[in-house]
């Protein structure tokens, strides 16, 4: 069967917060989004752009001012799907005096779980997030990374098909962040759908299948990571280092653009052939060729471009 199942669908989802004295604050502006089952969807955007608001609307934690949506085929906010999703809030709060197994037992009981099934699940999850050997520690003695690991385990206690993570790696050191990313990829391999919010573009680019970019509550770009990052199809990029002034000038004549970075020089070409010919010149005339290939942009470049246009 080749039907594409949607895990999330929203149409013109809008949230306007009331902030007292009749004043309002825009949270989210007409968000229309499709998230396919089994993918990692990343919502990125600057601070205050509406990421957490979108996530809370999808979880039914706040009500939309207007617009509609479905999660796992059920209307937004309905209690039937709330039992079947997982959620890691931003900076999760836990009871300080509990250990990880005690904490997970408590969350498990909220889902009607108990007995040996729950104990087995707790061990599996604590192993997954590398906290099993540290299971006797109390939350009050946790590092930030340990809190986040247990937060991930908590979000998975009910074996959800769809998991929401709000800034899952913020404030973690590089190894902690990498471990969390690996857990997220493992979850996708097991067929789960992941909805992530983050402003860490460098992390989101290799992790996500699909990305939506929010600015001031509006979705200003979305697509598969491939679609978003592909530049102009015919443009090629060559990066070099160790060029003599003479060689650099010679290459610049062939190129349509030159960008000088610290000790590398990047040339842009129209078409593959002129790029490859120039690469030949670099190697035969004593320069060092670093890369040559299609001019794929980074998520950061795309982000700055579209957010810049939006806020201009
Ligand atoms: N409970 C609330 N009451 C009033 N305004 C709110 C509330 N929650 C969020 N907002 C406002 O809505 C807008 C979007 O906030 P939101 O928290 O969704 O952004 P975000 O993209 O998650 O930001 P961050 O990257 O800082 O987490 C902001 O202007 C924020 O001040
Ligand atoms: Mg947020």
Short mmCIF file of N, CA, C and O and ligand atoms in Angstrom, two decimals, residues 51-52 90 166-167, ligand 2:
data_model
loop_
_atom_site.label_atom_id
_atom_site.label_comp_id
_atom_site.label_asym_id
_atom_site.label_seq_id
_atom_site.Cartn_x
_atom_site.Cartn_y
_atom_site.Cartn_z
N UNK A 51 7.39 28.50 18.15
CA UNK A 51 7.65 27.05 18.12
C UNK A 51 6.93 26.33 19.26
O UNK A 51 6.20 25.36 19.03
N UNK A 52 7.16 26.82 20.47
CA UNK A 52 6.53 26.17 21.63
C UNK A 52 5.01 26.30 21.56
O UNK A 52 4.28 25.37 21.93
N UNK A 90 10.34 22.01 27.26
CA UNK A 90 11.59 22.76 27.34
C UNK A 90 11.97 22.89 28.82
O UNK A 90 11.14 23.30 29.63
N UNK A 166 10.74 19.60 22.74
CA UNK A 166 10.96 21.04 22.66
C UNK A 166 12.41 21.33 23.07
O UNK A 166 12.76 21.16 24.23
N UNK A 167 13.21 21.77 22.13
CA UNK A 167 14.63 22.09 22.38
C UNK A 167 15.32 20.96 23.15
O UNK A 167 15.87 21.20 24.24
MG1 LIG B 2 10.09 27.71 22.93
#
